[in-house]
mmCIF file of C-alpha atoms and ligand atoms in Angstrom:
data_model
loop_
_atom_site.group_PDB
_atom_site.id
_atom_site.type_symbol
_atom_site.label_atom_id
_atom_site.label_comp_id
_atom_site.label_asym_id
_atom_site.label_seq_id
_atom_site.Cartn_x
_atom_site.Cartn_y
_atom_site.Cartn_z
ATOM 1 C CA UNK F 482 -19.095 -18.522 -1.958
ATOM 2 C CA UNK F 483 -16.051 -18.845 0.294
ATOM 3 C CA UNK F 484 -15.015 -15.206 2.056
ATOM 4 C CA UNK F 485 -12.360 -13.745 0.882
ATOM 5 C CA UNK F 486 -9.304 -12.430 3.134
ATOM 6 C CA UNK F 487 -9.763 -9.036 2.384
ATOM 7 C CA UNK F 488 -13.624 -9.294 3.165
ATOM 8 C CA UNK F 489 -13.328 -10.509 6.502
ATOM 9 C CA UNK F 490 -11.029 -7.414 7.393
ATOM 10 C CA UNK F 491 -13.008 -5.593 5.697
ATOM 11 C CA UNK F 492 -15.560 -6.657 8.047
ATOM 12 C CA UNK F 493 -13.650 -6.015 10.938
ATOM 13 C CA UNK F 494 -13.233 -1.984 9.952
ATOM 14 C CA UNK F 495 -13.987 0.365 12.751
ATOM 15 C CA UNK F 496 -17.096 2.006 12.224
ATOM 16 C CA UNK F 497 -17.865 3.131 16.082
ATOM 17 C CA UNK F 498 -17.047 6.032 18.175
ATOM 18 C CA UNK F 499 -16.925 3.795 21.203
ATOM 19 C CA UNK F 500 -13.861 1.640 19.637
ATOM 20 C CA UNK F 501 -11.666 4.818 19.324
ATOM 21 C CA UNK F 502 -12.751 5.671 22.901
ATOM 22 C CA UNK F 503 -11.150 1.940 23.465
ATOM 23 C CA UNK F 504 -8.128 2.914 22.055
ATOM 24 C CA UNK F 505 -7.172 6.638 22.671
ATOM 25 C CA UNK F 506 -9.851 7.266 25.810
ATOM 26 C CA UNK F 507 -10.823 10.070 23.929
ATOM 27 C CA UNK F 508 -14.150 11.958 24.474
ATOM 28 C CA UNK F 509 -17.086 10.488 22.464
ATOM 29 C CA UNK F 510 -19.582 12.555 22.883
ATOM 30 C CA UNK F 511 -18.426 15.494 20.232
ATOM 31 C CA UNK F 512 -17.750 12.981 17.338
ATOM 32 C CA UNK F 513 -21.026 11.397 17.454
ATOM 33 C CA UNK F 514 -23.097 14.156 15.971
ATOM 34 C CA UNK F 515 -20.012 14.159 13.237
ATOM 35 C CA UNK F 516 -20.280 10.694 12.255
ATOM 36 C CA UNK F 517 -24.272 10.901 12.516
ATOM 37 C CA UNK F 518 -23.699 12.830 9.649
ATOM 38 C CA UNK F 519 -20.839 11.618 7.814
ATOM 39 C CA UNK F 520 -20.100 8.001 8.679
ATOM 40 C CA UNK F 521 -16.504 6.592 10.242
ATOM 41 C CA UNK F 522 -15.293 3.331 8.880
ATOM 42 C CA UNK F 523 -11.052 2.939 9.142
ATOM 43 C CA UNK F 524 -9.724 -0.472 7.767
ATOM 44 C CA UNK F 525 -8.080 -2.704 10.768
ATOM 45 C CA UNK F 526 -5.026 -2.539 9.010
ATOM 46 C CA UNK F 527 -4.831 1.711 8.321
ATOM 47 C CA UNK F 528 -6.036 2.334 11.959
ATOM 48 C CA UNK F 529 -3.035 -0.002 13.152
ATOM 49 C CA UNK F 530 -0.894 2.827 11.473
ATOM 50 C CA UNK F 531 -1.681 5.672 13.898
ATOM 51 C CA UNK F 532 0.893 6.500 16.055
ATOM 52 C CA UNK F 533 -0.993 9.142 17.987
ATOM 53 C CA UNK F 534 -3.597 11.335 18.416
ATOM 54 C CA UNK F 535 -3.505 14.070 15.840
ATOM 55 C CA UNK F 536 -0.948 12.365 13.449
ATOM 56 C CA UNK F 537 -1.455 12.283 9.930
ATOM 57 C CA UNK F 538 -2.818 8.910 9.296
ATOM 58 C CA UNK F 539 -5.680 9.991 12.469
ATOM 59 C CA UNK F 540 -6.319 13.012 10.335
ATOM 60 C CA UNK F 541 -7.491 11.169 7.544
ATOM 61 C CA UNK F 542 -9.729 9.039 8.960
ATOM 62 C CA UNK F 543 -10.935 10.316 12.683
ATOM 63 C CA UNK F 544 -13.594 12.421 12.782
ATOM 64 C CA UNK F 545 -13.516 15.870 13.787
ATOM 65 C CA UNK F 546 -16.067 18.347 15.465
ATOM 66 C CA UNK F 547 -14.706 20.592 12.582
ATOM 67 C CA UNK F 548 -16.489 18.568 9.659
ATOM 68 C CA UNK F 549 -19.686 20.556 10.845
ATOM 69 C CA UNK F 550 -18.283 23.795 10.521
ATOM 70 C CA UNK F 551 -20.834 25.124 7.663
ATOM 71 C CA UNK F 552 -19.677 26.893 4.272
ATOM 72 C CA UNK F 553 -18.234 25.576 0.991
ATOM 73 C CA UNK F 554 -20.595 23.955 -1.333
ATOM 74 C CA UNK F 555 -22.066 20.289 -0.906
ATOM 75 C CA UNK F 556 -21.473 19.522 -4.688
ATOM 76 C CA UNK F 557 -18.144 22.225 -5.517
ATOM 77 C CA UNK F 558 -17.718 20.995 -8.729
ATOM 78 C CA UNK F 559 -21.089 20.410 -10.213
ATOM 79 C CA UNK F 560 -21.144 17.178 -10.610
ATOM 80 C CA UNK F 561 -24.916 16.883 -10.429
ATOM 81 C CA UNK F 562 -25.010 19.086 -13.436
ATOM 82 C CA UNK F 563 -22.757 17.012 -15.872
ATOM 83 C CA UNK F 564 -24.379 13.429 -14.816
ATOM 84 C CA UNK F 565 -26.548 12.405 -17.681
ATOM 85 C CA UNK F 566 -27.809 9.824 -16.428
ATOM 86 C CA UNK F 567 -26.983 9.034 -12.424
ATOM 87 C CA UNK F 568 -23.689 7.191 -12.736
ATOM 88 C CA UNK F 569 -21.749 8.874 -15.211
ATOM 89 C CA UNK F 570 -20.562 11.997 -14.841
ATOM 90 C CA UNK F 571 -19.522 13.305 -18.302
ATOM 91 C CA UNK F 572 -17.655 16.911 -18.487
ATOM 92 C CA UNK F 573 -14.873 16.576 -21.450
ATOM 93 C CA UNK F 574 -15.669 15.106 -24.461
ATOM 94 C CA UNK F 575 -14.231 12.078 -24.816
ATOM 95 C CA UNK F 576 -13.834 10.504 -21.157
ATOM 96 C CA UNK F 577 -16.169 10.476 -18.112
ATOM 97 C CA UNK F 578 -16.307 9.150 -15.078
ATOM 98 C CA UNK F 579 -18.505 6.156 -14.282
ATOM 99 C CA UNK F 580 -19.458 5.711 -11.353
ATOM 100 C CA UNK F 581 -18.736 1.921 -9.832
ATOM 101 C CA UNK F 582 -19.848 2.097 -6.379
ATOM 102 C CA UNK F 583 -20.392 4.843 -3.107
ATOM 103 C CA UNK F 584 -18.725 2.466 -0.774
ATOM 104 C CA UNK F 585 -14.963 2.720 -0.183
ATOM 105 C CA UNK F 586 -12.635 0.696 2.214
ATOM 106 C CA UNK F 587 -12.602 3.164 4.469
ATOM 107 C CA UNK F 588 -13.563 7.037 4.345
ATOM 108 C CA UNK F 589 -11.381 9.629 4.154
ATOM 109 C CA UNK F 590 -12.513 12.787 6.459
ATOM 110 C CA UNK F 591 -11.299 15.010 3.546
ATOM 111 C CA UNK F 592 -13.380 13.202 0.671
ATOM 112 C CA UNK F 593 -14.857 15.835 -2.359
ATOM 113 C CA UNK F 594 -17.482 13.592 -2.207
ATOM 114 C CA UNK F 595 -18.207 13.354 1.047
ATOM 115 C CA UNK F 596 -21.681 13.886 0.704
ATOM 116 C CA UNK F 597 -22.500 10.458 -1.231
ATOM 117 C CA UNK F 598 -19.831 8.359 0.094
ATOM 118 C CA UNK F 599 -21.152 5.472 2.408
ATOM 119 C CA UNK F 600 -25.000 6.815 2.610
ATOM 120 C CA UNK F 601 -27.575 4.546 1.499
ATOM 121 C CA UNK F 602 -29.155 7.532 -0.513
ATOM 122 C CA UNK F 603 -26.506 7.461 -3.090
ATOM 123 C CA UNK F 604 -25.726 4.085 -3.229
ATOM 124 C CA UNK F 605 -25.329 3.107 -7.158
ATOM 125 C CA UNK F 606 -28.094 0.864 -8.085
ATOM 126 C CA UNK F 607 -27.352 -2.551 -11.007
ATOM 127 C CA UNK F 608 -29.521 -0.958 -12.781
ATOM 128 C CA UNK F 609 -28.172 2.734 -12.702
ATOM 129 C CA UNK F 610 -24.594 0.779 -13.818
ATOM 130 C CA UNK F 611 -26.401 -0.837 -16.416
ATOM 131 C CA UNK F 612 -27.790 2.361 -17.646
ATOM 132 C CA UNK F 613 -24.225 4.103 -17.624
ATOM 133 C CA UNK F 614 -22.656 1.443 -19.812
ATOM 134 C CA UNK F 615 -25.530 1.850 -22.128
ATOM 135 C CA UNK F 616 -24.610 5.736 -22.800
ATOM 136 C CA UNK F 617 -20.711 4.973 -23.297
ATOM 137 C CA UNK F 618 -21.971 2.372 -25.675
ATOM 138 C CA UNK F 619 -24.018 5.243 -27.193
ATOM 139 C CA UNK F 620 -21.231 7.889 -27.539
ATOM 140 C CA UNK F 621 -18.959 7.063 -29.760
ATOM 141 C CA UNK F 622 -16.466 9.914 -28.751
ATOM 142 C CA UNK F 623 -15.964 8.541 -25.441
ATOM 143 C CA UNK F 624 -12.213 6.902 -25.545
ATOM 144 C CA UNK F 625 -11.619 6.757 -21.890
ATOM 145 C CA UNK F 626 -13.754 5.388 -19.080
ATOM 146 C CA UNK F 627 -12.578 6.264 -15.874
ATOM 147 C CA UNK F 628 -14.162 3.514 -12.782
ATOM 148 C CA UNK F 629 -14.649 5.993 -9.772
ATOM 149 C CA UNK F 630 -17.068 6.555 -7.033
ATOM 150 C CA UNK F 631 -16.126 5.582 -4.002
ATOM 151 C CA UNK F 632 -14.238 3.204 -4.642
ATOM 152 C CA UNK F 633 -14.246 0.416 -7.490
ATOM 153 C CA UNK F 634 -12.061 -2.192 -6.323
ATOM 154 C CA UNK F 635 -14.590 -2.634 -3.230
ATOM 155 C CA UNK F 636 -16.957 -4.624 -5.448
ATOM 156 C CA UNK F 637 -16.662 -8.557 -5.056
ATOM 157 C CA UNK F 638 -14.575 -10.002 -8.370
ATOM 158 C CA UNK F 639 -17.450 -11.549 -10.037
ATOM 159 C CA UNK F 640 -19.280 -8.019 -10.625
ATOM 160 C CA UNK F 641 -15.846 -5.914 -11.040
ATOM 161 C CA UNK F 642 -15.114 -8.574 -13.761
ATOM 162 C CA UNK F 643 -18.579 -8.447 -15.426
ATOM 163 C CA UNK F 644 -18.387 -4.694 -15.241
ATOM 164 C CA UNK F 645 -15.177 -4.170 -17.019
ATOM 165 C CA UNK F 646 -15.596 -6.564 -19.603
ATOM 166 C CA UNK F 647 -19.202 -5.296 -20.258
ATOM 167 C CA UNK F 648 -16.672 -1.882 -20.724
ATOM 168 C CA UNK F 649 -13.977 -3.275 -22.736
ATOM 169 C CA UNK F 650 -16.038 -4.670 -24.947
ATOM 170 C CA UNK F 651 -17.183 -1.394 -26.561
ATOM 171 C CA UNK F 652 -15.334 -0.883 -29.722
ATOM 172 C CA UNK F 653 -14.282 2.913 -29.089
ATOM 173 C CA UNK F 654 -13.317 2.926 -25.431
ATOM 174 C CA UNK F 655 -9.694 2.853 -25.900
ATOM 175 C CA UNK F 656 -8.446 2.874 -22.519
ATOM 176 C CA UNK F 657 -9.712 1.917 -18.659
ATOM 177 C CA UNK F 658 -8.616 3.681 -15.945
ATOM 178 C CA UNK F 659 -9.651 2.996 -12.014
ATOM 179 C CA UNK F 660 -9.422 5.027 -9.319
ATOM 180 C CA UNK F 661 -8.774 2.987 -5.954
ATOM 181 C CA UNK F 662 -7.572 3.512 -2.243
ATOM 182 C CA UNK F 663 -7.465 -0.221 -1.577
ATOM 183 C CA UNK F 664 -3.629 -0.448 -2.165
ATOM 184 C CA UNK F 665 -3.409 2.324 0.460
ATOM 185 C CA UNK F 666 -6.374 0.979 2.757
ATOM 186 C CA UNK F 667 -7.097 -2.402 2.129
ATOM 187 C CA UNK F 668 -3.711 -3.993 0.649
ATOM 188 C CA UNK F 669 -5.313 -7.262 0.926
ATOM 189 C CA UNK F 670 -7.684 -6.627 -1.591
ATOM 190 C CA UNK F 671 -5.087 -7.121 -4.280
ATOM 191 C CA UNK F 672 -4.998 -10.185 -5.057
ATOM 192 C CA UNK F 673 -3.481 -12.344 -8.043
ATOM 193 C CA UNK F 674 -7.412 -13.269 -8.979
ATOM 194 C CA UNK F 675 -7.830 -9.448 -8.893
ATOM 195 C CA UNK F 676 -4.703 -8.504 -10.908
ATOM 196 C CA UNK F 677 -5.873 -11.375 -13.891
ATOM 197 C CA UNK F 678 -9.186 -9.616 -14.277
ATOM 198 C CA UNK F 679 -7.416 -6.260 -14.426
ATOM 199 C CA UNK F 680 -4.509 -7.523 -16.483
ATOM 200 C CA UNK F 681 -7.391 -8.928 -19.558
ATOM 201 C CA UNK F 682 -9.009 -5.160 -20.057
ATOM 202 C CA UNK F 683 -5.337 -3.653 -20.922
ATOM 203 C CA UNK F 684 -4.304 -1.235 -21.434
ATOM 204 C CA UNK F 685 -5.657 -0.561 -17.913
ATOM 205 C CA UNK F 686 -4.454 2.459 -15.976
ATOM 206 C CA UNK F 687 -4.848 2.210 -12.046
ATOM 207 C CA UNK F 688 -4.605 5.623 -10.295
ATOM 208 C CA UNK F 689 -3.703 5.086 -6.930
ATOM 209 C CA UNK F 690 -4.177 7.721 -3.920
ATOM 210 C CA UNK F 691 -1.300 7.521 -0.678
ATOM 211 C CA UNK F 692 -1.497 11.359 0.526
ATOM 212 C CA UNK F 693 1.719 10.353 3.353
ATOM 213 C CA UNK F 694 4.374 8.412 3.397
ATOM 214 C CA UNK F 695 3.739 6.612 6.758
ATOM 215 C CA UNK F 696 1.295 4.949 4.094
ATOM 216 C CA UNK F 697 4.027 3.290 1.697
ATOM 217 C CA UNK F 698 3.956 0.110 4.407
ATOM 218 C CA UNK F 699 5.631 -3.344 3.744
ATOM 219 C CA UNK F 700 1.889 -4.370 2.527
ATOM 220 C CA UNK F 701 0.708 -1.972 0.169
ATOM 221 C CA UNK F 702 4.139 -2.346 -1.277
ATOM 222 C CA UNK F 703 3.583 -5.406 -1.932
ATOM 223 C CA UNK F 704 0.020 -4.515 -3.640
ATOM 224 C CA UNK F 705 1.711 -2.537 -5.769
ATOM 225 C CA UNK F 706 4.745 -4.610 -6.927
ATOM 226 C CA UNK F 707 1.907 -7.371 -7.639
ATOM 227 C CA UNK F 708 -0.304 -4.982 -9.531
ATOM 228 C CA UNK F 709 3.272 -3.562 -11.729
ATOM 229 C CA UNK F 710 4.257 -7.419 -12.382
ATOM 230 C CA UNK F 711 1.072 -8.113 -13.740
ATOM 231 C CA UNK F 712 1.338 -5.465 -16.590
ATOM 232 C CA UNK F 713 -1.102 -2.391 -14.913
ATOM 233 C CA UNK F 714 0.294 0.935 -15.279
ATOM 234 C CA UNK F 715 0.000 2.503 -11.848
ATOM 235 C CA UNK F 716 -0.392 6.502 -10.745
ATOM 236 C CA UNK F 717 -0.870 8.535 -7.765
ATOM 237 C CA UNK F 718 -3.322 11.093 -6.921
ATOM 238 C CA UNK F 719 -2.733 12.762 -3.790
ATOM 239 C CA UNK F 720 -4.646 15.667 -2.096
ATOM 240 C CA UNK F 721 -2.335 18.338 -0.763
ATOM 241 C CA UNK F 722 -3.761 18.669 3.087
ATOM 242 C CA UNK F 723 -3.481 20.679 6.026
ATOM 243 C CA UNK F 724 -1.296 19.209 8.771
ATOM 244 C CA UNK F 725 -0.687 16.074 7.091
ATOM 245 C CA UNK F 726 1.611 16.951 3.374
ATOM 246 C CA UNK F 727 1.660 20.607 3.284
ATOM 247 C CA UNK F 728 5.545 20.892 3.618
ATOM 248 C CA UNK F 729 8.489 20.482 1.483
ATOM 249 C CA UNK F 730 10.134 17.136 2.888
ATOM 250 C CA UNK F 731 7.110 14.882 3.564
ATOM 251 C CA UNK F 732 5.851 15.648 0.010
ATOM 252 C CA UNK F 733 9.478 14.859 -1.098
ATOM 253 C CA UNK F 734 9.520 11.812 0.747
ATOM 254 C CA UNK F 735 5.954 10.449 -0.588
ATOM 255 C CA UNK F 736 6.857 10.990 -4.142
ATOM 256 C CA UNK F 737 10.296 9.542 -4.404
ATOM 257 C CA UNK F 738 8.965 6.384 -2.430
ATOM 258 C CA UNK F 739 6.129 6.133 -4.533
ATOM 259 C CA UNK F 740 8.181 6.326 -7.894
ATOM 260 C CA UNK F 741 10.505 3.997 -6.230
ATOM 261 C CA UNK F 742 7.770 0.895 -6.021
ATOM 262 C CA UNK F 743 6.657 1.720 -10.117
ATOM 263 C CA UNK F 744 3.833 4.394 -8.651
ATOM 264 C CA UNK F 745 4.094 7.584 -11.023
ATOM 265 C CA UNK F 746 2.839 10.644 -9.596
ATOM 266 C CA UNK F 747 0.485 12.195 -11.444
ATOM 267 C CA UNK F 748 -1.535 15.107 -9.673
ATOM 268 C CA UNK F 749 -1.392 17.053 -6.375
ATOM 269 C CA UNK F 750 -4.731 18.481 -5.596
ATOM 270 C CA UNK F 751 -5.590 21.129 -4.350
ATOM 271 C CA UNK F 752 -8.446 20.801 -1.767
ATOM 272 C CA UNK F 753 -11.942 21.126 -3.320
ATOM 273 C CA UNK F 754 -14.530 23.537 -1.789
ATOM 274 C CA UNK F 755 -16.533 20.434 -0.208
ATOM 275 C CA UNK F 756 -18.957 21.506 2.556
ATOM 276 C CA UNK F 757 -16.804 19.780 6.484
ATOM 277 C CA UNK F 758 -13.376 19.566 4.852
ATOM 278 C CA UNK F 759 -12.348 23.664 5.643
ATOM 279 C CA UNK F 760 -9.682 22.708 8.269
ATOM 280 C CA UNK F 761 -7.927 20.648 5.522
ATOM 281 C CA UNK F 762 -7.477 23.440 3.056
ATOM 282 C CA UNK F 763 -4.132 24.845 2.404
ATOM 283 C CA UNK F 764 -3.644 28.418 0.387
ATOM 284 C CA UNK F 765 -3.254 27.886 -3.174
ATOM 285 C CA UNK F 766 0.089 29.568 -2.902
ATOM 286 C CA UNK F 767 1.303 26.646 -0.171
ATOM 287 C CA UNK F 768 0.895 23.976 -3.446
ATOM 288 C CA UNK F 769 2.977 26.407 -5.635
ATOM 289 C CA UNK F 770 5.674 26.904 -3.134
ATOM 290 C CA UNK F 771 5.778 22.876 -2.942
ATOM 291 C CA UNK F 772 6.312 22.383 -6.748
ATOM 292 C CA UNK F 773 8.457 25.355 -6.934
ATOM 293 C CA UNK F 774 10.932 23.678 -4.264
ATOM 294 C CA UNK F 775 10.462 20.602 -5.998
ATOM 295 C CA UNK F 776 11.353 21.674 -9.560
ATOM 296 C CA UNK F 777 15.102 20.541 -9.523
ATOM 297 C CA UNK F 778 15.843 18.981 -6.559
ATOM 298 C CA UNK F 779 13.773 16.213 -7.282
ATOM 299 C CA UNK F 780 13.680 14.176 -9.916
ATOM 300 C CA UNK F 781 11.340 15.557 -12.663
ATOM 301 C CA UNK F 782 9.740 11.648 -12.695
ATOM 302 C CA UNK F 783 8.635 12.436 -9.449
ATOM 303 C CA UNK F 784 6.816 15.599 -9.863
ATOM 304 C CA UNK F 785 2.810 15.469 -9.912
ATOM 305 C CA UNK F 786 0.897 18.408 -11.740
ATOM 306 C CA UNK F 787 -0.479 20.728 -9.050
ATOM 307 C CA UNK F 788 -4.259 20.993 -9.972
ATOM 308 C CA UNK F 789 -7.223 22.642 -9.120
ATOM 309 C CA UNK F 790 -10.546 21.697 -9.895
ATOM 310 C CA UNK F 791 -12.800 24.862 -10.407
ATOM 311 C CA UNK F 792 -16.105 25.170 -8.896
ATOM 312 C CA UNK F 793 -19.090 25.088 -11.198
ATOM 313 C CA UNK F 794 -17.588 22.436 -13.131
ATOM 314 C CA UNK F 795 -15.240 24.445 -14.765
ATOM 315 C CA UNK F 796 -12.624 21.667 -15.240
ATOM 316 C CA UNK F 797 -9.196 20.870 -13.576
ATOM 317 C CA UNK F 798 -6.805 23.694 -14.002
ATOM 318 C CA UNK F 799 -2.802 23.014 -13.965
ATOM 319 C CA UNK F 800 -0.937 25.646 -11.546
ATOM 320 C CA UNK F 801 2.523 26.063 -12.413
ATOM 321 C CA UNK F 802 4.483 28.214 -9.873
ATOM 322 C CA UNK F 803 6.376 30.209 -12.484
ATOM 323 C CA UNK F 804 5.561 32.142 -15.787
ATOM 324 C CA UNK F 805 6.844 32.697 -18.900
ATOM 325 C CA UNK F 806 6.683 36.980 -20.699
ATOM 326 C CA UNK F 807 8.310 38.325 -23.597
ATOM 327 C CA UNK F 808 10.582 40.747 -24.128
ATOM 328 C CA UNK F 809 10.858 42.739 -27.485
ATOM 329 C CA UNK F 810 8.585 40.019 -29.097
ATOM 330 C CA UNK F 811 11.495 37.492 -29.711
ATOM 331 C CA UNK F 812 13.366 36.867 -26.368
ATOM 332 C CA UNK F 813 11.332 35.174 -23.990
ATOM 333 C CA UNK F 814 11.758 35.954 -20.096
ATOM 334 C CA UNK F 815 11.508 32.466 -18.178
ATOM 335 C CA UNK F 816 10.928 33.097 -14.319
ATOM 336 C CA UNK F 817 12.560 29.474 -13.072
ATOM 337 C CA UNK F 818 13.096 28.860 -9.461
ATOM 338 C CA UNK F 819 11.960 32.555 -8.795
ATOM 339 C CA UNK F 820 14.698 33.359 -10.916
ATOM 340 C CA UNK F 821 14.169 35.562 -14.610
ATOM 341 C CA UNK F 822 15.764 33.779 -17.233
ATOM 342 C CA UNK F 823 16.367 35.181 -20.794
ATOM 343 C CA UNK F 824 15.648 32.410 -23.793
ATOM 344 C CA UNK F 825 16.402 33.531 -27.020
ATOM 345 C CA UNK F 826 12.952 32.099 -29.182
ATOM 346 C CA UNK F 827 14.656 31.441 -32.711
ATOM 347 C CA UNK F 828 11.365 30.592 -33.860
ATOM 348 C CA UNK F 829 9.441 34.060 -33.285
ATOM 349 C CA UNK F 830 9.218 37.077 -35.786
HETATM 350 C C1 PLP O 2069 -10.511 14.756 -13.375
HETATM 351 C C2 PLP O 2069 -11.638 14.367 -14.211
HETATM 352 C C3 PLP O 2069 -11.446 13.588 -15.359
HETATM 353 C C4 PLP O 2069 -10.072 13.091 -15.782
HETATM 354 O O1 PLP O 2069 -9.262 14.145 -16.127
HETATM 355 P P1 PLP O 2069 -7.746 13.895 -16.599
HETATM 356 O O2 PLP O 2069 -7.143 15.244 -16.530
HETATM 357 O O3 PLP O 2069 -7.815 13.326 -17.970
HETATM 358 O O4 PLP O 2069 -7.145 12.914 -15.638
HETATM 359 C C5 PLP O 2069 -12.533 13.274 -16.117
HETATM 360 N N1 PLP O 2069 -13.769 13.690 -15.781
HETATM 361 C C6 PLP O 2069 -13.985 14.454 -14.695
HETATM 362 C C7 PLP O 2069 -15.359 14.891 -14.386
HETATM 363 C C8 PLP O 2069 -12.921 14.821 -13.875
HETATM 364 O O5 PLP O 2069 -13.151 15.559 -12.791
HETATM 365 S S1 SF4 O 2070 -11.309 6.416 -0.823
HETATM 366 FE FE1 SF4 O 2070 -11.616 8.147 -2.219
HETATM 367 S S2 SF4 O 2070 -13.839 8.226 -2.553
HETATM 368 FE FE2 SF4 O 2070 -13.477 6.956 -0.734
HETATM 369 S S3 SF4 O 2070 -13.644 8.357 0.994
HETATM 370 FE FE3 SF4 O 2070 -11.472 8.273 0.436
HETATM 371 S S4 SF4 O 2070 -11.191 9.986 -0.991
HETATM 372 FE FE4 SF4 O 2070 -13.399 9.597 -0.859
#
């Protein structure tokens, strides 16, 4: 079978510490014990967007002695514990998380699952796949199948298509939704052959991830406006991190260029507790100051939930900056923009 574009730049990916030494002349010797651990691989296309050493695209994806720094927890939010069988990981009722593949376009130094992404160990076997299907087929309160892993859209058409219809074609999964970096990493990999197979398992949600808005280039774009023509409803997850989105204006920026090319934001996460990724971790109260400031000045279309994913499995958990007490049982006190509000609730007493 003929190569496809986005395989042979795929192929091309940096996955030495000798070709950044080519590029920046930076000292190798510290990173290797990093990616010896954890591996490097940067798409041709997302390392041509550094600017320069310490920026926030070289964040993302260089490796840094810091990764070994130990505490946090390998697995912060259980994951392990809600996997029934290896691929699926199941913790609400009616959706879970199936996962399509460990192998992403490129991986991100701040990834919650850093510990399974790109090693052999936790590669997902056909037959583990096979075996996830089989329980959504056997739980009939399962509505929602969400394709993670790594990353989905990696997988060659021919097995992405096979997979999702295998999943569409069980009667009580009502929606699809797929979690992907490729419009951010791998642009190319959107394809109109792509969109088609996408476009037949509506209604199809694609959950995108850009974390900066030096990412919104002329080609993923493009990805998107092809993916929005062709009828799949597209959101944003980004990860709120240290020294690359933490502040007011570049989180402003990101989300009103991402609602601007048909990308909704939906959450801003906080940072898990994942064992290397300390030096990316922002206090909770920097992700409530951001929402607070954006409340208002930006448009409310714009505005992601701020989550929080507890450890132990506990679930996501929406932060809102601001609170809501009574007063005398019938007028509510609204704090809004820092500010207490008085809201007379007709409907109490
Ligand atoms: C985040 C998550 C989901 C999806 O949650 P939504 O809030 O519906 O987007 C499902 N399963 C697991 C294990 C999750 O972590
Ligand atoms: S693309 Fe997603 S799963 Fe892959 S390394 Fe980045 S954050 Fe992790």
């Amino acid at each position: 079978m003929a190569v496809e574009l986005w395989q042979q730049r795929l192929r091309q990916s940096i996955t030495t510490v000798d070709e950044l030494v080519q590029r920046f002349g930076i000292d190798p010797e510290p990173l290797r014990e990093v990616t010896a651990r954890y591996p490097l691989k940067i798409t041709p296309g997302y390392f041509d967007l550094i600017g320069e050493i310490g920026d926030p695209i070289w964040r993302q994806c260089i490796p840094d002695v810091r990764e070994l720094e130990t505490g946090g927890y390998a697995d912060p939010l259980a994951e392990a514990h809600y996997a029934p069988v290896p691929a699926i990981i199941h913790r609400y009722p009616d959706r879970v998380i199936l996962l399509a593949s460990n192998n992403c376009a490129g991986y991100c130094r701040f990834c919650t699952r850093k510990r399974k992404v790109g090693s052999s160990d936790h590669a997902v076997s056909f037959r583990e796949q096979r075996e996830g299907i089989d329980y959504i087929a056997g739980d009939s309160g399962i509505r929602d199948v969400i394709l993670s892993g790594g990353d989905p859209l990696i997988l060659p058409d021919t097995v992405l298509e096979d997979l999702l219809a295998r999943i569409h074609a069980i009667p009580h999964v009502e929606i699809i939704r797929i979690g992907s970096r490729v419009p951010v990493t791998l642009p190319e990999r959107i394809t109109t052959s792509l969109c088609h197979i996408l476009r037949k398992c509506a209604p199809l949600y694609l959950n995108t991830h850009f974390n900066h808005p030096l990412e919104l280039t002329p080609d993923s774009v493009a990805a998107c406006a092809l993916l929005a023509d062709q009828g799949i409803v597209l959101g944003n997850q980004t990860v709120l991190l240290r020294g690359v989105n933490d502040d007011v204006a570049t989180m402003t920026e990101l989300l009103r260029g991402l609602l601007k090319i048909r990308v909704r934001p939906y959450y801003l996460h906080q940072m898990d507790l994942v064992e290397g990724t300390a030096h990316f971790r922002t206090p909770l109260q920097t992700g409530l100051d951001i929402i607070r400031s954006l409340r208002g000045p930006v448009s409310g279309m714009a505005c992601p939930h701020f989550v929080v994913d507890l450890p132990g499995g506990k679930g996501k958990a929406p932060l809102l900056p601001d609170g809501i007490s009574y007063r005398d049982g019938k007028t509510l006190i609204i704090t809004s923009n820092g500010k207490q509000v008085e809201y007379p609730d007709v409907t109490a007493g």
